[in-house]
CSV table of C-alpha atoms and ligand atoms in Angstrom, one decimal:
chain,number,residue,atom,x,y,z
A,289,MET,CA,12.5,-32.1,-5.1
A,290,THR,CA,9.7,-32.7,-3.6
A,291,GLU,CA,6.8,-32.4,-6.7
A,292,ALA,CA,3.6,-31.0,-5.4
A,293,PRO,CA,0.8,-32.7,-6.9
A,294,GLU,CA,-0.8,-32.3,-9.9
A,295,PRO,CA,-4.6,-32.5,-9.7
A,296,GLY,CA,-7.3,-33.8,-12.0
A,297,PRO,CA,-8.9,-31.4,-14.1
A,298,LEU,CA,-11.7,-30.7,-12.8
A,299,ALA,CA,-10.5,-29.4,-8.9
A,300,VAL,CA,-13.2,-27.2,-7.4
A,301,SER,CA,-11.0,-24.3,-6.3
A,302,PRO,CA,-7.5,-23.5,-6.6
A,303,SER,CA,-5.0,-25.4,-4.2
A,304,LEU,CA,-1.9,-23.0,-4.7
A,305,PRO,CA,-1.8,-19.3,-3.2
A,306,VAL,CA,-0.8,-17.4,-6.5
A,307,THR,CA,2.1,-15.3,-6.7
A,308,SER,CA,2.4,-11.7,-6.8
A,309,TYR,CA,4.1,-8.7,-8.5
A,310,GLN,CA,6.8,-6.8,-7.8
A,311,THR,CA,8.7,-3.7,-9.9
A,312,VAL,CA,10.8,-4.6,-12.8
A,313,GLY,CA,13.3,-1.7,-11.0
A,314,PRO,CA,15.7,0.0,-12.8
A,315,TYR,CA,18.3,-2.8,-14.1
A,316,PHE,CA,16.1,-5.5,-16.2
A,317,LYS,CA,18.4,-4.5,-18.8
A,318,ILE,CA,20.8,-7.4,-17.6
A,319,GLY,CA,18.1,-10.0,-17.5
A,320,LEU,CA,15.5,-9.0,-20.4
A,321,GLU,CA,18.2,-7.5,-23.1
A,322,ALA,CA,18.8,-10.9,-24.3
A,323,PHE,CA,15.0,-10.9,-25.9
A,324,TYR,CA,14.9,-7.3,-26.9
A,325,ARG,CA,13.1,-7.1,-30.5
A,326,ASN,CA,12.2,-3.9,-31.5
A,327,ASP,CA,11.6,-5.5,-35.4
A,328,LEU,CA,8.9,-8.5,-35.9
A,329,THR,CA,9.3,-8.6,-38.9
A,330,ASN,CA,10.4,-11.5,-41.4
A,331,PRO,CA,10.8,-11.6,-45.0
A,332,ASN,CA,8.7,-14.6,-45.6
A,333,THR,CA,6.0,-13.3,-42.9
A,334,PRO,CA,2.9,-11.8,-45.1
A,335,GLY,CA,1.3,-8.5,-44.3
A,336,ARG,CA,1.7,-5.1,-44.4
A,337,ILE,CA,5.3,-3.7,-42.2
A,338,VAL,CA,4.4,-0.9,-39.9
A,339,GLU,CA,6.1,1.4,-37.7
A,340,VAL,CA,4.9,3.0,-34.1
A,341,ALA,CA,6.8,5.0,-32.6
A,342,GLY,CA,6.1,7.4,-28.9
A,343,ALA,CA,7.5,8.1,-26.1
A,344,VAL,CA,6.5,7.3,-22.5
A,345,LEU,CA,5.9,10.5,-19.8
A,346,ASP,CA,5.1,10.7,-16.6
A,347,ALA,CA,2.8,13.5,-14.6
A,348,ASP,CA,5.3,16.0,-15.3
A,349,ARG,CA,5.2,15.1,-19.2
A,350,ALA,CA,8.7,14.2,-18.3
A,351,PRO,CA,10.3,11.4,-20.7
A,352,VAL,CA,10.3,7.9,-18.9
A,353,PRO,CA,14.1,7.0,-19.7
A,354,ASP,CA,13.9,3.3,-18.1
A,355,ALA,CA,10.8,1.6,-19.4
A,356,VAL,CA,10.3,-1.6,-21.3
A,357,LEU,CA,7.3,-2.1,-23.1
A,358,GLU,CA,6.1,-5.9,-24.6
A,359,ILE,CA,4.0,-6.2,-27.6
A,360,TRP,CA,1.9,-9.3,-28.5
A,361,HIS,CA,-0.4,-9.5,-31.2
A,362,ALA,CA,-2.2,-12.2,-34.3
A,363,ASP,CA,-0.9,-12.2,-37.5
A,364,SER,CA,-1.9,-10.4,-40.7
A,365,SER,CA,-5.3,-12.6,-41.1
A,366,GLY,CA,-6.2,-12.1,-37.1
A,367,ARG,CA,-4.4,-15.2,-36.0
A,368,HIS,CA,-1.9,-15.8,-32.4
A,369,MET,CA,0.6,-18.0,-32.9
A,370,VAL,CA,-0.5,-20.8,-30.4
A,371,GLN,CA,2.8,-23.2,-31.4
A,372,PRO,CA,5.4,-23.9,-28.9
A,373,GLN,CA,8.5,-22.4,-30.2
A,374,ALA,CA,11.7,-25.1,-30.1
A,375,LYS,CA,13.7,-21.9,-28.8
A,376,PRO,CA,12.7,-19.1,-27.6
A,377,PHE,CA,12.5,-16.0,-29.8
A,378,ASP,CA,14.3,-17.1,-33.2
A,379,ASP,CA,13.9,-15.3,-35.9
A,380,THR,CA,10.3,-17.0,-36.7
A,381,PHE,CA,7.1,-14.6,-36.6
A,382,ILE,CA,5.1,-14.7,-33.3
A,383,GLY,CA,4.3,-11.8,-32.8
A,384,PHE,CA,6.2,-11.2,-29.8
A,385,GLY,CA,7.8,-7.8,-29.1
A,386,ARG,CA,10.0,-6.4,-26.1
A,387,VAL,CA,11.0,-2.6,-26.7
A,388,PRO,CA,12.6,-0.5,-23.7
A,389,THR,CA,12.5,3.4,-24.0
A,390,ASN,CA,15.4,5.3,-25.1
A,391,GLU,CA,17.2,8.1,-22.9
A,392,ALA,CA,14.1,10.2,-24.3
A,393,GLY,CA,11.9,8.3,-23.2
A,394,GLU,CA,11.0,7.2,-26.8
A,395,PHE,CA,10.4,3.7,-28.1
A,396,GLN,CA,10.0,2.8,-31.8
A,397,PHE,CA,9.1,-0.7,-33.2
A,398,ARG,CA,8.0,-2.4,-36.6
A,399,THR,CA,5.7,-5.2,-37.5
A,400,ILE,CA,3.3,-6.5,-39.7
A,401,LYS,CA,0.2,-5.0,-39.0
A,402,PRO,CA,-2.6,-7.5,-37.3
A,403,GLY,CA,-5.3,-8.1,-39.1
A,404,ALA,CA,-9.2,-8.0,-37.5
A,405,ILE,CA,-10.2,-10.9,-35.3
A,406,GLN,CA,-13.1,-12.7,-34.2
A,407,ALA,CA,-14.0,-11.8,-30.8
A,408,SER,CA,-16.3,-14.1,-28.5
A,409,GLY,CA,-19.7,-13.8,-29.3
A,410,PRO,CA,-20.5,-12.0,-32.6
A,411,GLU,CA,-18.0,-8.9,-32.2
A,412,LEU,CA,-15.1,-8.7,-34.5
A,413,GLN,CA,-11.9,-6.9,-32.5
A,414,ALA,CA,-10.6,-4.2,-34.7
A,415,PRO,CA,-6.8,-5.2,-35.4
A,416,HIS,CA,-4.7,-4.0,-32.1
A,417,ILE,CA,-2.0,-4.2,-30.7
A,418,LEU,CA,-1.7,-5.7,-26.8
A,419,VAL,CA,1.0,-3.9,-24.5
A,420,SER,CA,2.4,-4.6,-21.1
A,421,VAL,CA,4.4,-1.7,-19.9
A,422,PHE,CA,6.6,-2.2,-17.0
A,423,MET,CA,9.5,0.3,-15.2
A,424,ARG,CA,10.6,0.9,-12.1
A,425,GLY,CA,8.2,3.0,-10.1
A,426,LEU,CA,5.5,0.7,-11.0
A,427,LEU,CA,4.9,-2.6,-8.6
A,428,TYR,CA,2.2,-4.1,-11.3
A,429,ARG,CA,2.8,-3.7,-15.4
A,430,LEU,CA,0.3,-1.9,-17.1
A,431,ILE,CA,-1.7,-3.7,-19.7
A,432,THR,CA,-2.7,-0.9,-22.6
A,433,ARG,CA,-4.1,-1.7,-26.4
A,434,ILE,CA,-3.0,0.1,-29.5
A,435,TYR,CA,-5.2,0.3,-32.3
A,436,PHE,CA,-4.6,1.7,-35.5
A,437,SER,CA,-6.5,5.2,-36.8
A,438,ASP,CA,-7.4,4.4,-39.8
A,439,GLU,CA,-9.1,1.3,-39.4
A,440,PRO,CA,-13.0,2.0,-39.8
A,441,GLY,CA,-13.8,-1.4,-37.9
A,442,ASN,CA,-12.4,0.9,-34.3
A,443,ALA,CA,-15.9,1.8,-34.2
A,444,ASP,CA,-17.6,-1.2,-33.3
A,445,ASP,CA,-14.5,-2.7,-31.6
A,446,PRO,CA,-16.1,-4.1,-28.3
A,447,VAL,CA,-12.8,-3.0,-26.2
A,448,LEU,CA,-12.8,0.4,-27.5
A,449,ARG,CA,-16.6,0.5,-26.9
A,450,SER,CA,-16.2,-0.3,-23.7
A,451,VAL,CA,-14.2,2.9,-22.6
A,452,GLU,CA,-15.9,6.0,-22.2
A,453,GLN,CA,-15.4,8.0,-25.6
A,454,HIS,CA,-13.5,11.4,-24.5
A,455,ARG,CA,-10.0,8.5,-23.0
A,456,ARG,CA,-10.6,6.2,-26.1
A,457,GLY,CA,-8.6,8.1,-28.6
A,458,SER,CA,-5.5,7.1,-26.1
A,459,LEU,CA,-5.8,4.0,-27.9
A,460,ILE,CA,-5.5,4.6,-31.1
A,461,ALA,CA,-2.0,5.2,-32.4
A,462,GLN,CA,-2.1,8.6,-35.2
A,463,ALA,CA,-0.8,7.6,-38.9
A,464,VAL,CA,1.5,9.8,-39.6
A,465,GLN,CA,0.8,11.9,-43.1
A,466,GLY,CA,3.5,11.8,-45.1
A,467,ARG,CA,4.7,8.8,-44.1
A,468,PRO,CA,2.9,5.8,-45.0
A,469,ASP,CA,2.4,3.0,-42.4
A,470,ARG,CA,4.0,4.9,-39.5
A,471,TYR,CA,1.8,5.9,-36.3
A,472,GLU,CA,2.7,7.5,-33.4
A,473,TRP,CA,1.3,6.4,-30.0
A,474,ASN,CA,2.2,7.6,-26.1
A,475,ILE,CA,1.7,6.6,-23.0
A,476,TYR,CA,0.9,9.1,-21.0
A,477,LEU,CA,1.0,7.8,-17.4
A,478,GLN,CA,-1.1,10.8,-15.2
A,479,GLY,CA,-2.6,13.9,-16.1
A,480,GLU,CA,-4.9,14.9,-18.2
A,481,ASN,CA,-4.4,12.6,-21.5
A,482,GLU,CA,-3.8,9.6,-18.6
A,483,THR,CA,-3.8,6.5,-21.1
A,484,VAL,CA,-6.2,3.9,-20.9
A,485,PHE,CA,-4.8,0.9,-18.6
A,486,PHE,CA,-6.5,-2.2,-18.5
A,487,GLU,CA,-7.6,-4.5,-15.6
A,488,LEU,CA,-7.0,-7.9,-17.0
B,171,MET,CA,0.8,-19.2,-37.4
B,172,THR,CA,-2.1,-21.9,-37.1
B,173,PRO,CA,-5.3,-20.6,-36.9
B,174,VAL,CA,-6.7,-21.2,-33.1
B,175,ALA,CA,-10.6,-21.1,-32.3
B,176,THR,CA,-12.0,-18.4,-30.6
B,177,PRO,CA,-12.6,-19.8,-27.1
B,178,PRO,CA,-15.5,-18.6,-25.9
B,179,SER,CA,-15.0,-17.5,-22.9
B,180,GLN,CA,-14.5,-13.7,-21.0
B,181,PHE,CA,-12.8,-14.9,-18.1
B,182,VAL,CA,-11.0,-18.0,-18.5
B,183,TYR,CA,-8.2,-17.1,-15.8
B,184,ARG,CA,-9.1,-16.2,-12.4
B,185,MET,CA,-8.9,-12.5,-11.5
B,186,PHE,CA,-7.0,-11.9,-8.4
B,187,GLN,CA,-8.4,-11.7,-5.1
B,188,GLU,CA,-7.8,-8.2,-3.4
B,189,GLY,CA,-5.1,-7.4,-2.2
B,190,VAL,CA,-2.4,-10.1,-3.8
B,191,LEU,CA,-1.4,-7.5,-6.3
B,192,PRO,CA,0.7,-4.5,-5.2
B,193,PRO,CA,-1.1,-1.1,-5.8
B,194,ASN,CA,0.8,1.1,-8.6
B,195,PHE,CA,0.0,4.3,-6.7
B,196,CYS,CA,2.0,3.3,-3.5
B,197,PRO,CA,3.9,6.7,-1.9
B,198,ALA,CA,6.1,4.6,0.3
B,199,TYR,CA,7.9,3.9,-2.6
B,200,VAL,CA,9.0,7.2,-3.7
B,201,SER,CA,8.8,6.9,-7.8
B,202,SER,CA,5.5,5.4,-7.9
B,203,VAL,CA,4.4,9.1,-7.5
B,204,LYS,CA,4.9,10.3,-11.0
B,205,ARG,CA,4.9,7.5,-12.7
B,206,ALA,CA,1.6,5.1,-11.0
B,207,PRO,CA,-1.9,6.1,-13.2
B,208,ARG,CA,-4.6,8.2,-11.2
B,209,GLN,CA,-8.0,6.8,-13.1
B,210,PRO,CA,-9.0,3.3,-12.0
B,211,LEU,CA,-8.5,0.7,-14.5
B,212,VAL,CA,-10.7,-0.5,-17.5
B,213,PRO,CA,-11.7,-4.1,-17.5
B,214,LEU,CA,-10.3,-5.9,-20.3
B,215,PRO,CA,-12.2,-9.1,-21.3
B,216,GLN,CA,-10.4,-12.1,-21.8
B,217,THR,CA,-10.2,-12.5,-25.5
B,218,ILE,CA,-8.0,-14.6,-27.7
B,219,SER,CA,-5.1,-11.9,-27.4
B,220,GLU,CA,-5.3,-12.5,-23.7
B,221,LEU,CA,-5.1,-15.7,-23.9
B,222,THR,CA,-2.4,-16.1,-26.0
B,223,GLY,CA,1.3,-15.8,-25.3
B,224,PRO,CA,4.6,-17.1,-26.0
B,225,THR,CA,5.7,-20.5,-25.3
B,226,PHE,CA,7.9,-22.5,-26.0
B,227,THR,CA,8.9,-26.6,-26.4
B,228,PRO,CA,10.1,-28.0,-22.9
B,229,PRO,CA,13.9,-29.3,-22.5
B,230,GLU,CA,14.1,-32.9,-22.0
B,231,SER,CA,14.9,-32.3,-18.2
B,232,VAL,CA,15.7,-29.7,-16.4
B,233,GLN,CA,18.0,-26.8,-17.8
B,234,SER,CA,21.9,-27.1,-16.5
B,235,VAL,CA,21.8,-22.8,-15.3
B,236,ASP,CA,25.1,-21.6,-13.9
B,237,LEU,CA,25.7,-17.7,-13.8
B,238,THR,CA,29.1,-18.7,-11.5
B,239,LYS,CA,31.0,-18.8,-14.2
B,240,GLY,CA,33.0,-16.3,-15.7
B,241,ALA,CA,35.3,-15.5,-18.8
B,242,HIS,CA,38.1,-15.4,-16.5
B,243,GLY,CA,37.0,-17.6,-13.7
B,244,ALA,CA,34.8,-17.8,-10.6
B,245,ALA,CA,32.5,-15.0,-9.2
B,246,LEU,CA,33.2,-14.2,-5.9
B,247,GLY,CA,30.2,-14.6,-3.1
B,248,GLU,CA,28.2,-17.3,-1.5
B,249,ARG,CA,27.8,-19.7,-4.2
B,250,ILE,CA,23.8,-20.8,-3.7
B,251,LEU,CA,21.7,-22.8,-5.8
B,252,VAL,CA,18.3,-22.3,-6.4
B,253,GLY,CA,15.3,-24.5,-8.0
B,254,GLY,CA,11.5,-24.2,-8.0
B,255,ARG,CA,8.6,-25.3,-9.9
B,256,VAL,CA,6.2,-23.0,-12.0
B,257,LEU,CA,2.8,-24.0,-11.7
B,258,ASP,CA,-0.7,-23.0,-12.0
B,259,GLU,CA,-3.1,-21.8,-8.9
B,260,ASP,CA,-4.2,-25.9,-9.2
B,261,GLY,CA,-0.9,-27.2,-9.2
B,262,ARG,CA,-0.8,-28.0,-12.8
B,263,ALA,CA,3.1,-27.5,-13.7
B,264,VAL,CA,3.3,-25.2,-16.2
B,265,ALA,CA,5.6,-26.7,-18.8
B,266,GLY,CA,7.8,-24.7,-21.5
B,267,THR,CA,7.7,-21.3,-20.1
B,268,LEU,CA,10.6,-18.4,-20.5
B,269,VAL,CA,11.7,-17.4,-17.2
B,270,GLU,CA,14.6,-14.7,-16.9
B,271,ILE,CA,16.4,-13.6,-13.8
B,272,TRP,CA,18.6,-10.7,-13.1
B,273,GLN,CA,20.4,-9.9,-9.7
B,274,ALA,CA,23.6,-8.0,-7.9
B,275,ASN,CA,26.1,-9.4,-7.2
B,276,ALA,CA,27.4,-10.3,-3.6
B,277,ALA,CA,28.4,-7.0,-3.3
B,278,GLY,CA,25.4,-5.6,-4.1
B,279,ARG,CA,25.8,-4.0,-7.2
B,280,TYR,CA,24.4,-4.2,-10.8
B,281,LEU,CA,26.5,-4.7,-13.9
B,282,HIS,CA,24.3,-1.6,-15.2
B,283,ALA,CA,25.7,1.6,-16.7
B,284,SER,CA,22.9,3.5,-13.9
B,285,ASP,CA,24.4,1.7,-10.9
B,286,GLN,CA,26.3,3.9,-9.1
B,287,HIS,CA,26.6,2.1,-6.2
B,288,ASN,CA,30.2,2.5,-4.4
B,289,ALA,CA,30.6,-1.4,-4.7
B,290,PRO,CA,33.1,-3.1,-6.8
B,291,LEU,CA,31.7,-5.1,-9.9
B,292,ASP,CA,32.7,-8.6,-10.6
B,293,PRO,CA,34.6,-9.7,-13.8
B,294,ASN,CA,33.3,-13.0,-13.9
B,295,PHE,CA,29.7,-12.3,-12.9
B,296,THR,CA,26.7,-10.7,-14.9
B,297,GLY,CA,24.1,-11.6,-13.1
B,298,GLY,CA,21.9,-12.4,-15.7
B,299,ALA,CA,20.1,-15.7,-17.3
B,300,SER,CA,17.3,-17.5,-19.0
B,301,PHE,CA,15.8,-20.7,-19.3
B,302,VAL,CA,12.8,-22.9,-20.3
B,303,THR,CA,11.2,-25.1,-17.7
B,304,ASP,CA,10.9,-28.6,-18.2
B,305,ALA,CA,7.7,-30.7,-18.8
B,306,LYS,CA,7.3,-30.7,-14.7
B,307,GLY,CA,7.2,-26.6,-14.9
B,308,ARG,CA,11.0,-27.1,-13.2
B,309,PHE,CA,14.2,-25.0,-13.1
B,310,ARG,CA,17.5,-24.9,-11.2
B,311,PHE,CA,20.1,-22.3,-11.6
B,312,GLU,CA,23.2,-21.8,-9.5
B,313,THR,CA,24.3,-18.4,-8.5
B,314,ILE,CA,26.2,-16.1,-6.0
B,315,ARG,CA,23.5,-14.4,-3.1
B,316,PRO,CA,23.1,-11.3,-4.4
B,317,GLY,CA,23.7,-8.5,-1.2
B,318,ALA,CA,21.7,-6.0,-0.1
B,319,TYR,CA,21.8,-2.4,-1.7
B,320,PRO,CA,21.2,1.4,-0.7
B,321,TRP,CA,18.6,3.3,-3.2
B,322,ARG,CA,17.7,6.7,-2.6
B,323,ASN,CA,14.0,6.2,-1.7
B,324,HIS,CA,13.9,7.6,1.8
B,325,PRO,CA,16.8,8.2,4.1
B,326,ASN,CA,19.2,5.2,5.2
B,327,ALA,CA,17.2,2.9,2.3
B,328,TRP,CA,18.6,-0.4,1.0
B,329,ARG,CA,17.2,-3.3,-0.2
B,330,PRO,CA,16.7,-6.3,0.9
B,331,ALA,CA,18.9,-9.1,-0.9
B,332,HIS,CA,16.6,-10.2,-3.8
B,333,ILE,CA,17.0,-11.8,-7.2
B,334,HIS,CA,13.9,-10.3,-10.5
B,335,PHE,CA,12.2,-13.1,-11.9
B,336,SER,CA,10.4,-12.5,-15.2
B,337,VAL,CA,8.2,-15.5,-16.3
B,338,PHE,CA,5.9,-15.5,-19.1
B,339,GLY,CA,3.2,-18.2,-18.7
B,340,PRO,CA,0.9,-20.1,-20.9
B,341,ALA,CA,-0.6,-16.4,-21.8
B,342,PHE,CA,-0.5,-12.8,-22.1
B,343,ALA,CA,-2.6,-12.9,-19.3
B,344,THR,CA,-0.3,-14.9,-17.3
B,345,ARG,CA,2.7,-12.6,-17.4
B,346,LEU,CA,4.6,-11.8,-14.2
B,347,ILE,CA,7.6,-10.2,-12.9
B,348,THR,CA,8.4,-10.4,-9.0
B,349,GLN,CA,11.1,-10.8,-7.0
B,350,MET,CA,12.4,-13.8,-4.7
B,351,TYR,CA,14.1,-12.8,-1.3
B,352,PHE,CA,15.5,-14.5,1.1
B,353,PRO,CA,14.7,-16.0,4.7
B,354,GLY,CA,15.8,-14.2,7.9
B,355,ASP,CA,16.6,-10.7,5.8
B,356,PRO,CA,16.5,-7.9,8.3
B,357,LEU,CA,15.7,-5.3,5.9
B,358,LEU,CA,12.4,-6.9,4.9
B,359,PRO,CA,10.1,-5.4,7.2
B,360,PHE,CA,11.6,-2.1,6.2
B,361,ASP,CA,11.4,-2.4,2.2
B,362,PRO,CA,8.7,-0.4,1.1
B,363,ILE,CA,8.3,-2.6,-2.0
B,364,PHE,CA,8.4,-6.2,-0.5
B,365,ASN,CA,5.8,-4.3,1.8
B,366,SER,CA,3.5,-2.5,-1.2
B,367,ILE,CA,1.7,-5.9,-1.0
B,368,ARG,CA,-0.6,-5.7,1.6
B,369,ILE,CA,-1.6,-9.2,2.7
B,370,GLN,CA,1.3,-10.4,4.6
B,371,ALA,CA,1.1,-14.2,3.7
B,372,VAL,CA,1.2,-13.0,0.0
B,373,ARG,CA,4.0,-10.7,0.5
B,374,GLU,CA,5.5,-13.5,2.8
B,375,ARG,CA,5.4,-15.9,-0.5
B,376,LEU,CA,8.3,-14.1,-2.1
B,377,ILE,CA,10.6,-15.0,0.1
B,378,ALA,CA,12.1,-18.5,-0.7
B,379,ALA,CA,12.4,-21.2,1.5
B,380,PHE,CA,16.1,-22.6,2.3
B,381,ASP,CA,16.1,-26.3,1.4
B,382,TRP,CA,18.0,-29.2,2.4
B,383,ASP,CA,16.7,-31.1,-1.2
B,384,THR,CA,18.5,-28.2,-2.6
B,385,THR,CA,21.4,-28.0,-1.2
B,386,VAL,CA,24.4,-29.4,-2.3
B,387,PRO,CA,26.9,-31.1,0.0
B,388,GLU,CA,30.5,-29.6,-0.2
B,389,TYR,CA,29.0,-27.1,-2.8
B,390,GLY,CA,26.3,-24.5,-1.4
B,391,LEU,CA,23.2,-23.9,0.5
B,392,GLY,CA,20.2,-24.6,-1.9
B,393,TYR,CA,17.0,-22.1,-1.7
B,394,ARG,CA,12.8,-23.7,-3.2
B,395,PHE,CA,10.8,-20.6,-4.7
B,396,ASP,CA,8.2,-22.1,-6.2
B,397,ILE,CA,6.0,-19.7,-8.8
B,398,VAL,CA,2.6,-20.2,-8.9
B,399,LEU,CA,0.6,-18.2,-11.8
B,400,ARG,CA,-3.0,-17.6,-12.1
B,401,GLY,CA,-5.0,-20.5,-12.8
B,402,ARG,CA,-8.1,-21.3,-15.2
B,403,HIS,CA,-11.2,-21.4,-14.1
B,404,GLU,CA,-12.3,-25.0,-12.8
B,405,THR,CA,-15.6,-25.3,-15.4
B,406,PRO,CA,-15.4,-25.2,-19.3
B,407,MET,CA,-17.1,-21.9,-19.9
B,408,GLU,CA,-18.6,-23.5,-23.0
B,409,ASN,CA,-20.8,-25.5,-20.8
B,410,LYS,CA,-22.4,-22.3,-19.3
B,411,PRO,CA,-24.8,-20.4,-20.7
C,221,FE,FE1,16.8,-5.1,-8.1
């Protein structure tokens, strides 16, 4: 096998052209199912267990039964896992989940509520979960964030504040009355309440 | 969990150049019409959340991955080998990254309940595998060349033969899902998914190269498919005002 050159760390401009995206298609289960994870909790992980449930809805408010969400978030003290895992997705808590939607377009996952994160600069980021959304019909992933409705820090979060006020609500999972530690959050792909998706 | 210092940069990874990514709203790809968002994307700073992601210890050497050995015998079809490296834009190896693949069998049928194509399933072929790149970013697997398959996008629509690839890279920001195509496939010019990438040179990079070095004598043809993830900015941002 021919080896590509490995330039030093001070290379001035990119030497290789980046690989582009294609849709995940309808049959991703074959490749991705081995690492489906909708329960990230572990008896040894400190923090408050929370559940987030919702649905993915298309332009007609029809449920999307063939989407898959990937989540990534910090632990309860606001720290992200940076140590390489010995084996992909063994049982240690690393803050990664992968959740397909069911026939009704619904998803649900259980995890540890992330802590607040010191952002670049002086701003603190409110607790949040990063989400990638993949499905047939999307040529490129959608990127969004989940915040929690009962976090006072949302008001000062630099990312939430960068979003027009009337659209911020789409990024906030709502605490469910009478069901402590359960939150509801839907993804609206289009329409009046279209979810905020990010360019990264 | 290990504490980590917050990187000072808002833009550690280079942004994609205009035209490199396919647009999500792409009417020629009919399923996109009701699923692609219409509002403009909101720029997201690259914070510690976006700059971290699941990573893994690279195996000592290139993992041996074989999709052709089924529970009852060999999968049917043309056996091929696919090898390559996961690199970043500066040519640095992306070591210890998880790659997942899935594909149709030789007859163009997926082992999936929603695949109703009237073509045979192969009891010895699941079409799925995963592996972790070695210290040099290398991977290699043996499989069956996938068949073309029909889909309902437009009359007489057929997907060119392809293998789906999922790659994590070092961070949430580098997550990639793509498809590998085969050189000389006559269906490529007609495929709305392949052609959703506007720049010809960019989409043609999704076509694997026939490769003598990967070809095994008396055994199977080899293809080379290198995957290039977003690179980091050359200058450490902490040196900038
Ligand atoms: Fe496919």
